[in-house]
CSV table of C-alpha atoms in Angstrom, one decimal:
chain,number,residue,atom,x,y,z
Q,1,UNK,CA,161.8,55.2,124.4
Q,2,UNK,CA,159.9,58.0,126.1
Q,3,UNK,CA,161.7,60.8,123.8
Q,4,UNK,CA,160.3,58.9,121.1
Q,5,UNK,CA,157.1,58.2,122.0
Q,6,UNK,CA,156.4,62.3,122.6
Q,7,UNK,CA,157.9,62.7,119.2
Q,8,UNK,CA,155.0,60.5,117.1
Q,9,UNK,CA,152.2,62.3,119.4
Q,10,UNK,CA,153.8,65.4,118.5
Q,11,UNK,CA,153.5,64.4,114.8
Q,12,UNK,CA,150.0,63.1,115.3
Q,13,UNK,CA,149.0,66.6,117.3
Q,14,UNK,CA,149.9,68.2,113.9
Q,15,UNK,CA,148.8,66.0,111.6
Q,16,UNK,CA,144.9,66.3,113.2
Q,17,UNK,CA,145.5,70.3,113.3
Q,18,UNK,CA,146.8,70.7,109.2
Q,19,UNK,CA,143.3,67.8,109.0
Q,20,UNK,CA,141.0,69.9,110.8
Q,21,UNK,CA,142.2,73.3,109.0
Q,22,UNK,CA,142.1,71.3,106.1
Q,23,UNK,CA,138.4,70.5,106.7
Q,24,UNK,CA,137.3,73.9,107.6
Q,25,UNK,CA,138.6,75.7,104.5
Q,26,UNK,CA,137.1,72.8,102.3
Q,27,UNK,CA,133.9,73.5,104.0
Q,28,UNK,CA,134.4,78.0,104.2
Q,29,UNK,CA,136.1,78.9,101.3
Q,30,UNK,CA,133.4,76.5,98.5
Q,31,UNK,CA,130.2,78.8,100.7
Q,32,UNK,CA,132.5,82.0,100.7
Q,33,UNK,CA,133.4,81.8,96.9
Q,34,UNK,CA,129.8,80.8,96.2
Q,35,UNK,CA,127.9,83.7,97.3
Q,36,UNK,CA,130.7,86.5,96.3
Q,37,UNK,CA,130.6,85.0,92.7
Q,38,UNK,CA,127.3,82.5,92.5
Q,39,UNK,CA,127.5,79.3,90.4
Q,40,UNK,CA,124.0,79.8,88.9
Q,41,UNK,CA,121.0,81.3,89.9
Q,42,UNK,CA,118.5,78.4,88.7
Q,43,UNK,CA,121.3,75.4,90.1
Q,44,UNK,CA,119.7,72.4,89.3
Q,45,UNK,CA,121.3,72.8,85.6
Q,46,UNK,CA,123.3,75.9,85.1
Q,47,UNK,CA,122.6,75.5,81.5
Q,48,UNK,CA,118.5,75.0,81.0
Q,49,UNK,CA,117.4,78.1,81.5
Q,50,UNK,CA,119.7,79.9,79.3
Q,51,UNK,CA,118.0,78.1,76.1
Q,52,UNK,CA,114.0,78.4,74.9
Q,53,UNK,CA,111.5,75.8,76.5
Q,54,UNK,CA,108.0,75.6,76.0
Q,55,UNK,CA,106.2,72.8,77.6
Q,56,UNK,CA,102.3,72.3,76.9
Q,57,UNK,CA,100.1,71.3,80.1
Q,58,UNK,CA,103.0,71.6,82.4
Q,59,UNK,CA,103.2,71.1,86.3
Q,60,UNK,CA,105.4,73.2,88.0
Q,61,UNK,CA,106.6,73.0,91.5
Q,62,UNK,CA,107.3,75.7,94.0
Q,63,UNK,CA,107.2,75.9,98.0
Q,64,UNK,CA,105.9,72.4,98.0
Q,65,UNK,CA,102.8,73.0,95.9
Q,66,UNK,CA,102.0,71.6,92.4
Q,67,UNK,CA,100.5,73.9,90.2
Q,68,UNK,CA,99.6,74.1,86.4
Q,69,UNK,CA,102.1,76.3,84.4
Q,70,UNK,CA,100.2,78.6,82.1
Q,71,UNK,CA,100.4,77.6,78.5
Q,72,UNK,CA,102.5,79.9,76.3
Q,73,UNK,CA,100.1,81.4,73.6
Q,74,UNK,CA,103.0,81.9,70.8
Q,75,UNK,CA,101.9,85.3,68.7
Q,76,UNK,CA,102.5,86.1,65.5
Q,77,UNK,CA,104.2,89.2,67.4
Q,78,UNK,CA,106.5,86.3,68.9
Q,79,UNK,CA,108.0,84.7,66.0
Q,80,UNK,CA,108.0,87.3,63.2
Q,81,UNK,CA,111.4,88.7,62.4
Q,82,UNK,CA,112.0,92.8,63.2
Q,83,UNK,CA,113.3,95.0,60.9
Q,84,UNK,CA,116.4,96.9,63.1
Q,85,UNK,CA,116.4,100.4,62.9
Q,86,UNK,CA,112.9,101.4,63.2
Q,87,UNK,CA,113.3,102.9,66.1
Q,88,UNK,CA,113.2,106.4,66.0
Q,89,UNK,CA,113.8,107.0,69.5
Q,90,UNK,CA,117.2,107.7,70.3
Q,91,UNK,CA,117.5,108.0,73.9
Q,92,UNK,CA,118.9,105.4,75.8
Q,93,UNK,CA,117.2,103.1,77.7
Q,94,UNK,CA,118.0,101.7,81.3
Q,95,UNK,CA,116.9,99.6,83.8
Q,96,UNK,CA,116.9,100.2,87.5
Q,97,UNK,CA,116.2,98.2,90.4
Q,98,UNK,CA,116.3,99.3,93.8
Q,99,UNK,CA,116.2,96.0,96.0
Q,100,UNK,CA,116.1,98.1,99.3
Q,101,UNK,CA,112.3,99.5,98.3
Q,102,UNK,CA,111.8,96.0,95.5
Q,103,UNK,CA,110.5,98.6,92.9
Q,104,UNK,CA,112.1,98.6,89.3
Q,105,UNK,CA,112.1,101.9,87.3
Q,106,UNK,CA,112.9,101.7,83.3
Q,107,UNK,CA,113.6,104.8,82.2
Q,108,UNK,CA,114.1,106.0,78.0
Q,109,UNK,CA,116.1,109.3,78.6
Q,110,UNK,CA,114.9,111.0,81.7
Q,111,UNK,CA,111.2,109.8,80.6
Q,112,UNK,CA,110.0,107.2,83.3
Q,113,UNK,CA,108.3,104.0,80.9
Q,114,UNK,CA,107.3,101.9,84.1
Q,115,UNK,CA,108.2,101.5,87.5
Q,116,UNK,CA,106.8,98.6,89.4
Q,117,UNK,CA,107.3,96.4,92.6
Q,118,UNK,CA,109.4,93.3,92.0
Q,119,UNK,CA,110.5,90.2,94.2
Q,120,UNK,CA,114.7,89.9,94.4
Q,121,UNK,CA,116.4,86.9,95.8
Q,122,UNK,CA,115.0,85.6,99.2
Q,123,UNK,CA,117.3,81.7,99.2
Q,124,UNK,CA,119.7,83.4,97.1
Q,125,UNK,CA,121.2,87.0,96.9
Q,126,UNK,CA,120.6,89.1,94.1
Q,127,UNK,CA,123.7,90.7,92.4
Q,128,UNK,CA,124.0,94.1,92.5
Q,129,UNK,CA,125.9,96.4,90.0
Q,130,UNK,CA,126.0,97.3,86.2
Q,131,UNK,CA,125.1,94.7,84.1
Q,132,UNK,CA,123.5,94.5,80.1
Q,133,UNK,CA,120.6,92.5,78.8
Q,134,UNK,CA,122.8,89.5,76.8
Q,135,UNK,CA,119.8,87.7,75.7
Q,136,UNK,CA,116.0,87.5,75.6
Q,137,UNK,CA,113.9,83.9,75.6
Q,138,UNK,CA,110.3,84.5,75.4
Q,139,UNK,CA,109.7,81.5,77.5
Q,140,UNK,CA,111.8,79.1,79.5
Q,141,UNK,CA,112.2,76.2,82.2
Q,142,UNK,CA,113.8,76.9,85.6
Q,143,UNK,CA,114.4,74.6,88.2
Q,144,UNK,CA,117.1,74.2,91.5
Q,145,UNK,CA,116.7,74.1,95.1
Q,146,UNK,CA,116.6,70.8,97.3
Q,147,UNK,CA,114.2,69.6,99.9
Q,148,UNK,CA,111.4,72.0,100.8
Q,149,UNK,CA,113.3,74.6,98.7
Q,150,UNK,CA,113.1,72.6,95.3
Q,151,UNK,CA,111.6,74.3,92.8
Q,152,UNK,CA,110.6,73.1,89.0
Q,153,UNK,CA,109.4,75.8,87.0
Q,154,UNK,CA,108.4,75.1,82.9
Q,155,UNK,CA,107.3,78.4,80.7
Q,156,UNK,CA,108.7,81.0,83.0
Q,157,UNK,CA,107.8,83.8,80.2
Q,158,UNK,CA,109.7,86.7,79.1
Q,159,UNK,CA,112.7,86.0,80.6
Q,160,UNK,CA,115.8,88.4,80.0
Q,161,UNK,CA,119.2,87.4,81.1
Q,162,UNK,CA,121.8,90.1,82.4
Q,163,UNK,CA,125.6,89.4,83.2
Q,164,UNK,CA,128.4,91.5,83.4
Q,165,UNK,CA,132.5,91.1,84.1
Q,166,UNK,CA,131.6,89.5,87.7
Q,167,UNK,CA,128.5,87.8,87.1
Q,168,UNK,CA,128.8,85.6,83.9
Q,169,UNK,CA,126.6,84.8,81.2
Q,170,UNK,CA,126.2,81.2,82.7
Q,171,UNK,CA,125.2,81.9,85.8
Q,172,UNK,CA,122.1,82.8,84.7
Q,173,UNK,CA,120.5,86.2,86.7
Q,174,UNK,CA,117.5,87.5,84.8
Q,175,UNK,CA,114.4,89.6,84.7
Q,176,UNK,CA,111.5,87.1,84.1
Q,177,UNK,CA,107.3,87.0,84.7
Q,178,UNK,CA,106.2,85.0,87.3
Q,179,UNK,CA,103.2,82.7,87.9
Q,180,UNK,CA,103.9,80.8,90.6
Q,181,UNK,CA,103.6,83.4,93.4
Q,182,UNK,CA,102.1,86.5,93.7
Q,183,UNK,CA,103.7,88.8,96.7
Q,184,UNK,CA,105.4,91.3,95.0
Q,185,UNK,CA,107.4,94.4,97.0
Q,186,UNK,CA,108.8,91.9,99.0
Q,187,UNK,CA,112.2,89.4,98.2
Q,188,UNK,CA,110.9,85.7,96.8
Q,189,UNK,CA,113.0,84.4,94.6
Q,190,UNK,CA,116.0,82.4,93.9
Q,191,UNK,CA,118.8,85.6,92.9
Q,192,UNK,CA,116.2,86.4,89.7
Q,193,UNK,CA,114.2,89.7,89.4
Q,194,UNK,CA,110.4,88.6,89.5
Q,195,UNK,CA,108.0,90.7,88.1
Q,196,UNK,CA,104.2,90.5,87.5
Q,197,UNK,CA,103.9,88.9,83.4
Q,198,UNK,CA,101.6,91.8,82.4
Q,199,UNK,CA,104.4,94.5,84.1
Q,200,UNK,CA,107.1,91.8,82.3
Q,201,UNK,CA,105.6,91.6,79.0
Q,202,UNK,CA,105.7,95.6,78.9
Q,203,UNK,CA,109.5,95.5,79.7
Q,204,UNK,CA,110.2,93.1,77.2
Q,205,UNK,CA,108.8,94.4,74.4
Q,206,UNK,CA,110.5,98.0,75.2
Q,207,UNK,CA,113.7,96.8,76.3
Q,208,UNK,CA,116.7,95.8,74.1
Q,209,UNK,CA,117.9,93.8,72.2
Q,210,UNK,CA,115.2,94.5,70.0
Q,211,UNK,CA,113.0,91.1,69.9
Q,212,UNK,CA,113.9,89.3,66.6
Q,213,UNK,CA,111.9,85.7,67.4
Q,214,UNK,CA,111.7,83.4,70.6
Q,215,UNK,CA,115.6,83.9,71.9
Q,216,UNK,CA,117.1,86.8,70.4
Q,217,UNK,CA,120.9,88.0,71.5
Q,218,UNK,CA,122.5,91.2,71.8
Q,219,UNK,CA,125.2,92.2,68.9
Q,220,UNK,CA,127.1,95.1,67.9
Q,221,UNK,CA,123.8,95.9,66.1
Q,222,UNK,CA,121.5,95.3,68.4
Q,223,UNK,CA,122.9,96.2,72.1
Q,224,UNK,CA,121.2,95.3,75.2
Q,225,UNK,CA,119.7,97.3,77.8
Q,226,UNK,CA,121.8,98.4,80.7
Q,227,UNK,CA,120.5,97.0,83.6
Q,228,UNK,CA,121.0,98.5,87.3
Q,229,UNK,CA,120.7,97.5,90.9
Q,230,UNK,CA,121.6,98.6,93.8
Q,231,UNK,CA,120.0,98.5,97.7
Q,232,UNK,CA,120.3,96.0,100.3
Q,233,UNK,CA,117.1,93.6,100.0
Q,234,UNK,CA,115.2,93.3,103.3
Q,235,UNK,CA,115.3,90.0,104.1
L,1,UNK,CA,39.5,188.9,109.1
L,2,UNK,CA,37.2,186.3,110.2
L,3,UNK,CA,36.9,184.6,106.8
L,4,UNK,CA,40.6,184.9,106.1
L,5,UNK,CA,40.6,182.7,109.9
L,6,UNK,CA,37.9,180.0,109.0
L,7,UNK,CA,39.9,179.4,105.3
L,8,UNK,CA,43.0,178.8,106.7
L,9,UNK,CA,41.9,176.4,109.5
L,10,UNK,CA,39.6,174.4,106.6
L,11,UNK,CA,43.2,174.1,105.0
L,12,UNK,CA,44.9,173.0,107.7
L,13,UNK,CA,41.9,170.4,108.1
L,14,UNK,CA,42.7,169.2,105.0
L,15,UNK,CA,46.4,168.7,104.7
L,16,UNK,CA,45.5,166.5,107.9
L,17,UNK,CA,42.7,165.0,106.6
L,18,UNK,CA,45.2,163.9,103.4
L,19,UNK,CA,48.3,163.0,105.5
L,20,UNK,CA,45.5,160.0,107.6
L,21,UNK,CA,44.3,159.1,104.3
L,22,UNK,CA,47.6,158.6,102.8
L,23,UNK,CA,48.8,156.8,106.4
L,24,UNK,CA,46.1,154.5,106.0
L,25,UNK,CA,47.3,153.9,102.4
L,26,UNK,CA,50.6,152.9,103.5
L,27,UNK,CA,49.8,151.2,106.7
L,28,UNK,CA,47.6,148.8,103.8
L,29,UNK,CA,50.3,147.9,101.5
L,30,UNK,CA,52.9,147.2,104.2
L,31,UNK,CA,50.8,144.5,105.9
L,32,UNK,CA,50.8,142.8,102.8
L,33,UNK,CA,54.6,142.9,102.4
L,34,UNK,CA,55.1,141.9,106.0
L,35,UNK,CA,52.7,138.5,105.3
L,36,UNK,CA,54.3,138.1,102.4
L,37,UNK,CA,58.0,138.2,104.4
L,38,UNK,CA,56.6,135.9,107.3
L,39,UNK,CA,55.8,133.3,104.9
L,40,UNK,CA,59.5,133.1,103.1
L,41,UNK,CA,60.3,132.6,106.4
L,42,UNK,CA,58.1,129.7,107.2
L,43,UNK,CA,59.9,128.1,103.9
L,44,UNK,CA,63.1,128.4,105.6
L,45,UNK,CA,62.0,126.9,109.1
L,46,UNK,CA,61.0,123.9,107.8
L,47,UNK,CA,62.7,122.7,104.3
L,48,UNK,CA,61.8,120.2,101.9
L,49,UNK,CA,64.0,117.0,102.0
L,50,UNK,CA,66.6,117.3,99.3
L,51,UNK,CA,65.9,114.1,96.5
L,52,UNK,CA,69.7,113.4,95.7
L,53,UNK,CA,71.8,112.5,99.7
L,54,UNK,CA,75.0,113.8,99.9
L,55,UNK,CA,77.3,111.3,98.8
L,56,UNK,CA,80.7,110.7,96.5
L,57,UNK,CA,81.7,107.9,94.4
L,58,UNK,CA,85.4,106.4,93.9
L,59,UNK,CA,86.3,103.3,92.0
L,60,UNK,CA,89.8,101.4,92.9
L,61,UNK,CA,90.9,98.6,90.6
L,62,UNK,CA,93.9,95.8,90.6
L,63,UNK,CA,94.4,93.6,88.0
L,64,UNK,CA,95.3,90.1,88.6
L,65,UNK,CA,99.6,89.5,87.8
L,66,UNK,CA,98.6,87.5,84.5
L,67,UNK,CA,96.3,91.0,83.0
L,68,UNK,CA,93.4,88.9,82.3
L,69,UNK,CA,91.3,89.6,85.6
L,70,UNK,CA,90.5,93.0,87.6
L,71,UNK,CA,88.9,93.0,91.3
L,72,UNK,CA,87.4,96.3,91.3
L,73,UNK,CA,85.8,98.3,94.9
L,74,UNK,CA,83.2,100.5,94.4
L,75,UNK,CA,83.1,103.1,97.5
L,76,UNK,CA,79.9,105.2,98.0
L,77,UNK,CA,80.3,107.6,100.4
L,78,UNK,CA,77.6,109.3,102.4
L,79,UNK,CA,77.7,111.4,105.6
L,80,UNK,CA,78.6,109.1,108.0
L,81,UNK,CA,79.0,105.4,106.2
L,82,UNK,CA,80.8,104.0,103.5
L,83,UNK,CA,79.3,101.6,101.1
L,84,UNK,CA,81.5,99.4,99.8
L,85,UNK,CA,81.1,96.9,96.4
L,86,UNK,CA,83.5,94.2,95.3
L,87,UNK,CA,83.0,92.9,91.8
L,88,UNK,CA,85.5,90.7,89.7
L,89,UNK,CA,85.5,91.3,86.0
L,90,UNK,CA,87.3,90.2,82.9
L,91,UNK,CA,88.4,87.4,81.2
L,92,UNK,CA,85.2,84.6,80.6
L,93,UNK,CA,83.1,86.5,82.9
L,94,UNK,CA,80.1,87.9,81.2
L,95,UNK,CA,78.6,89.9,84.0
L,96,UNK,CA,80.9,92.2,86.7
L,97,UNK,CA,81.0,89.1,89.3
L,98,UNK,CA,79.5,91.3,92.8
L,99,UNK,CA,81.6,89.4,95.3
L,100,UNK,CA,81.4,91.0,98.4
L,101,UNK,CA,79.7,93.8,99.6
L,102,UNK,CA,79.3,95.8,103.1
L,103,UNK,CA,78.7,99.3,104.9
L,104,UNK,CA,80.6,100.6,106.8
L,105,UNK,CA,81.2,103.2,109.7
L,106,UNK,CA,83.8,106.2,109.8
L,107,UNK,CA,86.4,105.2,110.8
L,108,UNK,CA,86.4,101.6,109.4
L,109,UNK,CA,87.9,101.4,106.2
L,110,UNK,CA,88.3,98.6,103.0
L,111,UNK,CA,91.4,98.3,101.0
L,112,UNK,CA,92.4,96.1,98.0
L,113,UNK,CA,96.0,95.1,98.9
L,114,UNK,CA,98.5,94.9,95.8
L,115,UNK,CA,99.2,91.5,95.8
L,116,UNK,CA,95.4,90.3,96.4
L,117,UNK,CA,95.4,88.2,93.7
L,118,UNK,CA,96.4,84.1,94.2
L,119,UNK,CA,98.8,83.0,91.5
L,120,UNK,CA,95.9,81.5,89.7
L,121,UNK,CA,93.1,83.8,90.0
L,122,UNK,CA,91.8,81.9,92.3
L,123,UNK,CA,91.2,83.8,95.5
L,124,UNK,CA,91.9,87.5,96.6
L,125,UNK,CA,91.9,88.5,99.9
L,126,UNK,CA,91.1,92.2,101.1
L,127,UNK,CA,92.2,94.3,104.1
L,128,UNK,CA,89.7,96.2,106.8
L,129,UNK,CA,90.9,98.7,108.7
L,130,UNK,CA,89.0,98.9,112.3
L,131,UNK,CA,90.0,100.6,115.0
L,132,UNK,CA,91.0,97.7,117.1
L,133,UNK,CA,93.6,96.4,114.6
L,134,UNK,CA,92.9,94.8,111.2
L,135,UNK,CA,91.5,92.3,109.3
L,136,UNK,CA,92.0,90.2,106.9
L,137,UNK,CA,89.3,88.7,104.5
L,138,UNK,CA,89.5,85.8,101.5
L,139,UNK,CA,86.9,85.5,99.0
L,140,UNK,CA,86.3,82.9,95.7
L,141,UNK,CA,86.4,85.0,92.8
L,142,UNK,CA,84.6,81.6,91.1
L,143,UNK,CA,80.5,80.9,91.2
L,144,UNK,CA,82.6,78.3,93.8
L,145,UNK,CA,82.1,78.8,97.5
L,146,UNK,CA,84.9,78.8,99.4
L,147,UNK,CA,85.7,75.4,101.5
L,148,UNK,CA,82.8,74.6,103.9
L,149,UNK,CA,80.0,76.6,101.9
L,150,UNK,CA,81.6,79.7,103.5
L,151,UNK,CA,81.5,82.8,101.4
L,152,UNK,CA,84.7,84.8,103.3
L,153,UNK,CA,87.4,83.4,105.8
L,154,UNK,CA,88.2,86.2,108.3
L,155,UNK,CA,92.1,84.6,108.2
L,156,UNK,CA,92.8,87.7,111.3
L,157,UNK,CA,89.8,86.0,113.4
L,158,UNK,CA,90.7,82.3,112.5
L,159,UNK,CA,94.8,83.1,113.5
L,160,UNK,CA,93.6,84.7,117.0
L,161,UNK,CA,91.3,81.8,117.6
L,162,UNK,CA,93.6,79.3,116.9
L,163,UNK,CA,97.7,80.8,117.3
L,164,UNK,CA,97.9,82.0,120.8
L,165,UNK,CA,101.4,83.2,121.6
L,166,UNK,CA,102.0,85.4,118.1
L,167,UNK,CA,99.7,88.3,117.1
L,168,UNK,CA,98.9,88.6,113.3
L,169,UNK,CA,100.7,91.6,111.9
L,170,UNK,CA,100.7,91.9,108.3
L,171,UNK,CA,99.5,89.4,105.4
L,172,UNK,CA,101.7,90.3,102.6
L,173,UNK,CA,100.7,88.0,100.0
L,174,UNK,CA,100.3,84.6,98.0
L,175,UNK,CA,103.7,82.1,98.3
L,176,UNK,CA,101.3,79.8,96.0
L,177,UNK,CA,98.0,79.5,94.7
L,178,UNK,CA,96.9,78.4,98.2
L,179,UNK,CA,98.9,80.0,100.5
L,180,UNK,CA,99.1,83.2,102.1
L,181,UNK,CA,101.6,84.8,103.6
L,182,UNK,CA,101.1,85.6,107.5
L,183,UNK,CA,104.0,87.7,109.6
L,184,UNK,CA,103.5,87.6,112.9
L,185,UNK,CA,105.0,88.7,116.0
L,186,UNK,CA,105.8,86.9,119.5
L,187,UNK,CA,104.1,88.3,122.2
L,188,UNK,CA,107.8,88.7,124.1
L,189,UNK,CA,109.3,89.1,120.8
L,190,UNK,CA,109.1,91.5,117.6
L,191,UNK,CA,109.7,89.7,113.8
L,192,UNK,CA,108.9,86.1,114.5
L,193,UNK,CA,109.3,83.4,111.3
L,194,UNK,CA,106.6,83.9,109.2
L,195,UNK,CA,103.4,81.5,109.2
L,196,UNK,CA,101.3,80.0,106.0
L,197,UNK,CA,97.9,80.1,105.9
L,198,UNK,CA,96.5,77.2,103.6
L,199,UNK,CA,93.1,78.3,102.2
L,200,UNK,CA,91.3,75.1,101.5
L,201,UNK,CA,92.2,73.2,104.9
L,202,UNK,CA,92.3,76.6,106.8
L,203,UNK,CA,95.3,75.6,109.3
L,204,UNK,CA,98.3,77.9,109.6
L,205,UNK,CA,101.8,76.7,108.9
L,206,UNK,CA,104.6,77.7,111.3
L,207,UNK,CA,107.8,78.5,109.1
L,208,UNK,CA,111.8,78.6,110.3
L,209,UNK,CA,112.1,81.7,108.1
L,210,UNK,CA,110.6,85.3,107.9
L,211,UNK,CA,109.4,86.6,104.9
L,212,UNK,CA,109.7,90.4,105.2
């Protein structure tokens, strides 16, 4: 009877140990996956941001504060179609940022085109490595977080989305203007590069693809930008 | 003999009679040199005030993030003060907009920091340099006072009145049209979680999280 007895608290003994190992790689491995290879950088809908969204008299929301989203003024500039090719400058053109010092450089050849303080991720790391400009929205809607960190952000402008072999297309990391803040040099954001919209609207008009309407994509003809960062972000 | 004697001594008289005249001559003109000297001289004892002071001009500018506004500080600097004018400009304002203005001390200095601009034009705020620490100013770039009538919030003054156990270190910027961003650190400890300062209310927020 006693022999027995000792055998089912044995089995019980186990059974809570494989329950409670269970529970903690449930818990670990989900957070561990998650920041080595992000879900999406705007996580409310992975999807959203990746298409173009204007919204006129919009409210956005961002550290608890409502504030107006600027209207997007659509150009002729915006919409008309480009002729590929026109180019004449041959050098290639490539993007750094350095999240150690949160300044980006763009560089044409060895000729330096801006360089300007940025904000990198702050809830939400940045990725770092080679990555190339996939697509380019002229405007979109961003939105994630919960609680005190929700955030809901309509005509983010000049947004340009990078991926590469680790960090997919859907996940969403971009180079983008931002209106909702204004500390620049120092990490703010949600994994995205945020720049000042006059610094952004510079960038996106030099950077490739070369703009063919709202949401133009990269092709065989019309290659993105290489994009760079490296640094550890002082957060 | 004797007339060869009395001809040479009426010569001699007269050399010496030529040498005083031409002495006297001399002595004449140089007097007038020498009063002319002694005046130059009382020009340089005592000189006429200069019209234009000694002074140099430098402009510094920072455009707001969106491009359409520009805060602009005008330094004059003389001897031993600095003169300093803040003016906003741009985008539906007609006039430069004089928003600030002060002089100041060697030693004492006034900066535009790069993120002075809220996210909506709104405010900027301004650094000053002393030489007991620094301080931090917000203005209305509007016709609009600032809450309670005031025309500047010393947000450096305000934190040490009302936050004793931190000590304001650094205001890096706007975390939303109203907020600023305060770091702080603890009296027994260095990099403390940041604080918010809301402009309109003018209370500080404490944070969980620092924003370096």
């Amino acid at each position: 009877m006693k022999k027995k007895r000792r055998h089912s608290n044995l089995i019980i003994r186990y059974l809570i140990v494989i329950f409670t190992v269970s529970l903690l790689a449930a818990i670990v491995y989900p957070t561990i996956i998650s920041l080595k290879h992000p879900r999406c950088a705007n996580s409310r809908s992975c999807q959203e941001s990746l298409k173009f969204a204007v919204k006129k008299d919009a409210i956005a929301i961002f550290n608890n504060q409502r504030l107006a989203a600027p209207n997007i003024a659509l150009t002729e500039k915006d919409t008309r179609p480009v002729v590929l090719g026109t180019d004449t400058n041959d050098e290639e053109k490539h993007i750094y940022v350095d999240l150690t010092s949160q300044t980006l450089y763009a560089f044409e050849g060895k000729e330096l085109f801006m360089q300007t303080l940025i904000s990198s991720g702050k809830w939400f790391p940045t990725p770092t490595g080679d990555f190339t400009i996939w697509v380019k929205l002229r405007s979109t809607r961003m939105s994630g977080g919960t609680g005190d960190d929700y955030y809901n952000l309509p005509n983010v402008p000049y947004v340009m989305f990078f991926y590469n072999q680790e960090v997919s297309k859907s996940t969403g990391f971009s180079l983008h203007g931002t209106y909702w803040h204004n500390n620049f040099g120092h990490p703010m954001s949600h994994g995205c590069v945020n720049m000042k919209t006059s610094d952004v609207a510079k960038l996106y008009d030099w950077a490739n693809p070369v703009s063919d309407g709202l949401t133009t994509y990269s092709s065989d003809k019309n290659l993105g930008t290489k994009v760079t960062i490296y640094g550890e972000a002082p957060l | 003999m004797i007339k060869s004697n009395s001809l040479g001594r009426l010569l001699i008289l007269i050399i010496i009679a030529a040498s005083a005249l031409l002495l006297a001559i001399r002595q004449f003109s140089f007097t007038a040199d020498r009063s002319f000297s002694s005046q130059a001289l009382a020009d340089f004892e005592t000189p006429t005030p200069s019209p234009t002071p000694f002074s140099t001009k430098l402009d510094t500018k920072m455009d707001s993030p969106d491009g359409k506004l520009t805060l602009t500080m005008k330094q004059v600097k003389f001897e031993n003060s600095i003169d300093y004018a803040f003016y906003v400009t741009g985008e539906g304002i007609d006039q430069p907009r004089l928003i600030f203005s002060k002089i100041l001390p060697d030693g004492v200095e006034l900066t535009i920091p790069y993120n002075t601009w809220s996210p909506d034009n709104a405010y900027v705020f301004i650094k000053e340099k002393t030489l007991t620490g620094d301080n931090y100013l917000v203005f209305s770039t509007s016709e609009q006072p600032l809450p309670n009538n005031l025309s500047l919030i010393n947000v450096s003054a305000l934190f040490q009145e009302k936050i004793d156990q931190y000590i304001l270190e650094e205001i890096t910027g706007w975390a939303g049209p109203t907020l600023l961003i305060v770091n702080v650190n603890a009296l027994t400890v260095s990099l403390a979680p940041s604080f918010w300062f809301e402009v309109p209310s003018q209370t500080f927020i404490p944070l969980s999280i620092r924003f370096n």
